[in-house]
Structures are given as C-alpha cells and as structure tokens.
C-alpha cells in the first residue's frame, strides 16, 4: 500500500505528498481550489482509479 496526503497550504492552495518507488516522499503543488478537486487531481496524476488502485495494481490511501 502506498500513501498520498493532500496538504492544506497557507496561501489557500493544496499540495500533494506521495510515496515514490524508492521509499521516499515527493511533493508537488496542486491546481485546485477545493479539497475534493485536489483529491481528484491527485488521483489523476498518480493514475489511481475508483477502487484506489494504480496501473500496477498497488492500493493507495489518500489522506
């Protein structure tokens, strides 16, 4: 299982912190104004489907 977290930034934007394949964390800024859109954008970027699985069949948990 891999984990991704939606980060609530100080400037009213959202960020994404996610596990990479090397056991480290990557971060990026999301172009979303609401938490729900941030989750959708994160899932799209990471290739996560409706069952929270990526293209390799790995389960993701999004906080």
CSV table of N, CA, C and O in Angstrom, one decimal:
chain,number,residue,atom,x,y,z
A,1,UNK,N,0.8,-1.2,0.0
A,1,UNK,CA,0.0,0.0,0.0
A,1,UNK,C,0.9,1.2,0.0
A,1,UNK,O,1.9,1.3,0.7
A,2,UNK,N,0.5,2.2,-0.8
A,2,UNK,CA,1.2,3.5,-0.8
A,2,UNK,C,0.3,4.6,-0.3
A,2,UNK,O,-0.9,4.4,-0.3
A,3,UNK,N,0.9,5.6,0.2
A,3,UNK,CA,0.1,6.7,0.8
A,3,UNK,C,0.3,8.0,0.1
A,3,UNK,O,1.5,8.3,-0.3
A,4,UNK,N,-0.7,8.8,-0.1
A,4,UNK,CA,-0.6,10.2,-0.6
A,4,UNK,C,-1.4,11.0,0.4
A,4,UNK,O,-2.5,10.6,0.9
A,5,UNK,N,-0.9,12.2,0.6
A,5,UNK,CA,-1.5,13.2,1.5
A,5,UNK,C,-1.8,14.5,0.8
A,5,UNK,O,-0.9,15.0,0.1
A,6,UNK,N,-3.0,15.0,1.0
A,6,UNK,CA,-3.4,16.3,0.5
A,6,UNK,C,-3.0,17.3,1.5
A,6,UNK,O,-3.4,17.2,2.7
A,7,UNK,N,-2.1,18.3,1.2
A,7,UNK,CA,-1.6,19.2,2.1
A,7,UNK,C,-2.4,20.5,1.9
A,7,UNK,O,-2.5,21.0,0.8
A,8,UNK,N,-2.9,21.1,3.0
A,8,UNK,CA,-3.6,22.4,3.0
A,8,UNK,C,-2.5,23.5,3.2
A,8,UNK,O,-2.0,23.6,4.3
A,9,UNK,N,-2.2,24.2,2.1
A,9,UNK,CA,-1.1,25.2,2.2
A,9,UNK,C,-1.6,26.5,2.8
A,9,UNK,O,-2.8,26.8,2.8
A,10,UNK,N,-0.7,27.3,3.2
A,10,UNK,CA,-1.1,28.6,3.9
A,10,UNK,C,-1.7,29.6,2.9
A,10,UNK,O,-2.5,30.4,3.3
A,11,UNK,N,-1.4,29.5,1.6
A,11,UNK,CA,-1.9,30.5,0.7
A,11,UNK,C,-3.3,30.0,0.1
A,11,UNK,O,-3.6,30.4,-1.0
A,12,UNK,N,-4.0,29.2,0.8
A,12,UNK,CA,-5.3,28.7,0.4
A,12,UNK,C,-5.2,27.8,-0.9
A,12,UNK,O,-6.2,27.6,-1.6
A,13,UNK,N,-4.0,27.2,-1.1
A,13,UNK,CA,-3.9,26.2,-2.2
A,13,UNK,C,-3.7,24.8,-1.5
A,13,UNK,O,-3.7,24.7,-0.3
A,14,UNK,N,-3.5,23.8,-2.4
A,14,UNK,CA,-3.3,22.5,-1.9
A,14,UNK,C,-2.0,21.9,-2.5
A,14,UNK,O,-1.6,22.3,-3.6
A,15,UNK,N,-1.4,21.0,-1.8
A,15,UNK,CA,-0.2,20.3,-2.2
A,15,UNK,C,-0.5,18.8,-2.1
A,15,UNK,O,-1.4,18.4,-1.5
A,16,UNK,N,0.4,18.1,-2.7
A,16,UNK,CA,0.4,16.6,-2.7
A,16,UNK,C,1.7,16.1,-2.2
A,16,UNK,O,2.7,16.5,-2.7
A,17,UNK,N,1.7,15.2,-1.2
A,17,UNK,CA,2.9,14.5,-0.8
A,17,UNK,C,2.6,13.0,-1.0
A,17,UNK,O,1.6,12.5,-0.6
A,18,UNK,N,3.5,12.3,-1.8
A,18,UNK,CA,3.2,10.9,-2.1
A,18,UNK,C,4.5,10.1,-2.1
A,18,UNK,O,5.6,10.6,-2.2
A,19,UNK,N,4.3,8.8,-1.9
A,19,UNK,CA,5.4,7.8,-1.9
A,19,UNK,C,5.9,7.6,-3.3
A,19,UNK,O,5.0,7.5,-4.2
A,20,UNK,N,7.2,7.6,-3.5
A,20,UNK,CA,7.7,7.2,-4.8
A,20,UNK,C,8.1,5.7,-4.8
A,20,UNK,O,8.0,5.1,-3.7
A,21,UNK,N,8.7,5.2,-5.8
A,21,UNK,CA,9.1,3.8,-5.9
A,21,UNK,C,10.4,3.5,-5.1
A,21,UNK,O,10.8,2.4,-5.1
A,22,UNK,N,11.0,4.6,-4.6
A,22,UNK,CA,12.3,4.4,-3.9
A,22,UNK,C,12.1,4.5,-2.4
A,22,UNK,O,13.1,4.6,-1.7
A,23,UNK,N,10.9,4.5,-1.9
A,23,UNK,CA,10.7,4.7,-0.5
A,23,UNK,C,10.8,6.1,0.1
A,23,UNK,O,11.0,6.3,1.3
A,24,UNK,N,10.8,7.1,-0.8
A,24,UNK,CA,10.9,8.5,-0.4
A,24,UNK,C,9.6,9.2,-0.7
A,24,UNK,O,8.7,8.7,-1.4
A,25,UNK,N,9.5,10.4,-0.2
A,25,UNK,CA,8.3,11.2,-0.4
A,25,UNK,C,8.6,12.3,-1.5
A,25,UNK,O,9.7,12.9,-1.5
A,26,UNK,N,7.7,12.5,-2.4
A,26,UNK,CA,7.7,13.6,-3.4
A,26,UNK,C,6.6,14.5,-3.0
A,26,UNK,O,5.6,14.1,-2.5
A,27,UNK,N,6.8,15.8,-3.3
A,27,UNK,CA,5.7,16.8,-3.1
A,27,UNK,C,5.5,17.6,-4.4
A,27,UNK,O,6.5,17.8,-5.2
A,28,UNK,N,4.3,18.1,-4.5
A,28,UNK,CA,4.0,19.0,-5.7
A,28,UNK,C,2.8,19.8,-5.3
A,28,UNK,O,2.1,19.5,-4.4
A,29,UNK,N,2.7,20.9,-6.0
A,29,UNK,CA,1.5,21.8,-5.8
A,29,UNK,C,0.4,21.4,-6.7
A,29,UNK,O,0.6,21.0,-7.9
A,30,UNK,N,-0.8,21.4,-6.2
A,30,UNK,CA,-2.0,21.0,-7.0
A,30,UNK,C,-2.7,22.3,-7.4
A,30,UNK,O,-2.7,23.3,-6.7
A,31,UNK,N,-3.3,22.3,-8.6
A,31,UNK,CA,-4.0,23.4,-9.1
A,31,UNK,C,-5.5,23.2,-8.9
A,31,UNK,O,-6.3,22.9,-9.8
A,32,UNK,N,-5.9,23.3,-7.6
A,32,UNK,CA,-7.3,23.1,-7.2
A,32,UNK,C,-7.7,24.1,-6.1
A,32,UNK,O,-6.8,24.4,-5.2
A,33,UNK,N,-8.9,24.5,-6.1
A,33,UNK,CA,-9.4,25.4,-5.1
A,33,UNK,C,-10.2,24.8,-4.0
A,33,UNK,O,-10.4,25.4,-3.0
A,34,UNK,N,-10.6,23.5,-4.1
A,34,UNK,CA,-11.3,22.8,-3.1
A,34,UNK,C,-10.6,21.5,-2.8
A,34,UNK,O,-9.9,21.0,-3.6
A,35,UNK,N,-10.9,21.0,-1.6
A,35,UNK,CA,-10.3,19.7,-1.2
A,35,UNK,C,-10.7,18.6,-2.2
A,35,UNK,O,-9.9,17.7,-2.6
A,36,UNK,N,-12.0,18.5,-2.6
A,36,UNK,CA,-12.5,17.5,-3.4
A,36,UNK,C,-11.8,17.5,-4.8
A,36,UNK,O,-11.4,16.5,-5.3
A,37,UNK,N,-11.5,18.7,-5.3
A,37,UNK,CA,-10.8,18.8,-6.6
A,37,UNK,C,-9.4,18.4,-6.4
A,37,UNK,O,-8.8,17.8,-7.3
A,38,UNK,N,-8.8,18.7,-5.3
A,38,UNK,CA,-7.4,18.4,-5.0
A,38,UNK,C,-7.3,16.8,-5.0
A,38,UNK,O,-6.3,16.3,-5.6
A,39,UNK,N,-8.2,16.1,-4.4
A,39,UNK,CA,-8.2,14.7,-4.4
A,39,UNK,C,-8.3,14.1,-5.8
A,39,UNK,O,-7.6,13.2,-6.2
A,40,UNK,N,-9.2,14.7,-6.6
A,40,UNK,CA,-9.4,14.2,-8.0
A,40,UNK,C,-8.1,14.5,-8.8
A,40,UNK,O,-7.7,13.6,-9.6
A,41,UNK,N,-7.5,15.6,-8.6
A,41,UNK,CA,-6.3,15.9,-9.4
A,41,UNK,C,-5.2,15.0,-9.0
A,41,UNK,O,-4.4,14.5,-9.8
A,42,UNK,N,-5.1,14.7,-7.7
A,42,UNK,CA,-4.0,13.8,-7.2
A,42,UNK,C,-4.2,12.4,-7.8
A,42,UNK,O,-3.3,11.8,-8.2
A,43,UNK,N,-5.5,11.9,-7.7
A,43,UNK,CA,-5.7,10.6,-8.3
A,43,UNK,C,-5.4,10.5,-9.8
A,43,UNK,O,-4.8,9.6,-10.3
A,44,UNK,N,-5.8,11.6,-10.5
A,44,UNK,CA,-5.4,11.6,-11.9
A,44,UNK,C,-3.9,11.6,-12.2
A,44,UNK,O,-3.4,10.8,-13.0
A,45,UNK,N,-3.2,12.4,-11.4
A,45,UNK,CA,-1.8,12.5,-11.6
A,45,UNK,C,-1.1,11.2,-11.3
A,45,UNK,O,-0.2,10.7,-12.0
A,46,UNK,N,-1.6,10.5,-10.2
A,46,UNK,CA,-1.0,9.2,-9.8
A,46,UNK,C,-1.5,8.0,-10.5
A,46,UNK,O,-1.1,6.9,-10.3
A,47,UNK,N,-2.6,8.2,-11.4
A,47,UNK,CA,-3.1,7.1,-12.1
A,47,UNK,C,-4.0,6.2,-11.3
A,47,UNK,O,-4.0,5.0,-11.5
A,48,UNK,N,-4.7,6.7,-10.3
A,48,UNK,CA,-5.4,5.9,-9.3
A,48,UNK,C,-6.9,5.9,-9.8
A,48,UNK,O,-7.5,6.9,-10.1
A,49,UNK,N,-7.5,4.7,-9.8
A,49,UNK,CA,-8.8,4.5,-10.3
A,49,UNK,C,-9.8,4.6,-9.1
A,49,UNK,O,-9.5,4.9,-8.0
A,50,UNK,N,-11.1,4.3,-9.4
A,50,UNK,CA,-12.2,4.4,-8.4
A,50,UNK,C,-12.0,3.5,-7.3
A,50,UNK,O,-12.5,3.7,-6.2
A,51,UNK,N,-11.3,2.4,-7.5
A,51,UNK,CA,-11.0,1.4,-6.4
A,51,UNK,C,-9.7,1.7,-5.6
A,51,UNK,O,-9.3,0.9,-4.9
A,52,UNK,N,-9.2,2.9,-5.9
A,52,UNK,CA,-7.9,3.3,-5.3
A,52,UNK,C,-6.7,2.4,-5.7
A,52,UNK,O,-5.8,2.2,-4.9
A,53,UNK,N,-6.7,1.9,-6.9
A,53,UNK,CA,-5.6,1.1,-7.4
A,53,UNK,C,-4.9,1.9,-8.6
A,53,UNK,O,-5.6,2.5,-9.4
A,54,UNK,N,-3.6,1.8,-8.6
A,54,UNK,CA,-2.9,2.4,-9.7
A,54,UNK,C,-2.7,1.4,-10.9
A,54,UNK,O,-3.2,0.3,-10.8
A,55,UNK,N,-2.1,1.8,-11.9
A,55,UNK,CA,-1.9,0.9,-13.1
A,55,UNK,C,-1.1,-0.4,-12.8
A,55,UNK,O,-1.3,-1.4,-13.5
A,56,UNK,N,-0.3,-0.4,-11.7
A,56,UNK,CA,0.4,-1.6,-11.4
A,56,UNK,C,-0.4,-2.5,-10.4
A,56,UNK,O,0.1,-3.5,-9.9
A,57,UNK,N,-1.6,-2.1,-10.0
A,57,UNK,CA,-2.4,-2.8,-9.1
A,57,UNK,C,-2.1,-2.5,-7.6
A,57,UNK,O,-2.6,-3.2,-6.7
A,58,UNK,N,-1.3,-1.5,-7.4
A,58,UNK,CA,-1.0,-1.1,-6.0
A,58,UNK,C,-2.1,-0.3,-5.4
A,58,UNK,O,-2.6,0.6,-6.0
A,59,UNK,N,-2.5,-0.6,-4.2
A,59,UNK,CA,-3.5,0.1,-3.5
A,59,UNK,C,-3.0,1.4,-2.9
A,59,UNK,O,-1.9,1.4,-2.3
A,60,UNK,N,-3.7,2.5,-3.0
A,60,UNK,CA,-3.3,3.8,-2.5
A,60,UNK,C,-4.3,4.2,-1.4
A,60,UNK,O,-5.5,4.0,-1.5
A,61,UNK,N,-3.8,4.9,-0.4
A,61,UNK,CA,-4.6,5.5,0.6
A,61,UNK,C,-4.4,7.0,0.5
A,61,UNK,O,-3.2,7.5,0.5
A,62,UNK,N,-5.4,7.8,0.3
A,62,UNK,CA,-5.3,9.3,0.2
A,62,UNK,C,-5.9,9.9,1.5
A,62,UNK,O,-7.0,9.7,1.8
A,63,UNK,N,-5.1,10.7,2.2
A,63,UNK,CA,-5.5,11.4,3.4
A,63,UNK,C,-5.9,12.8,3.0
A,63,UNK,O,-5.2,13.5,2.4
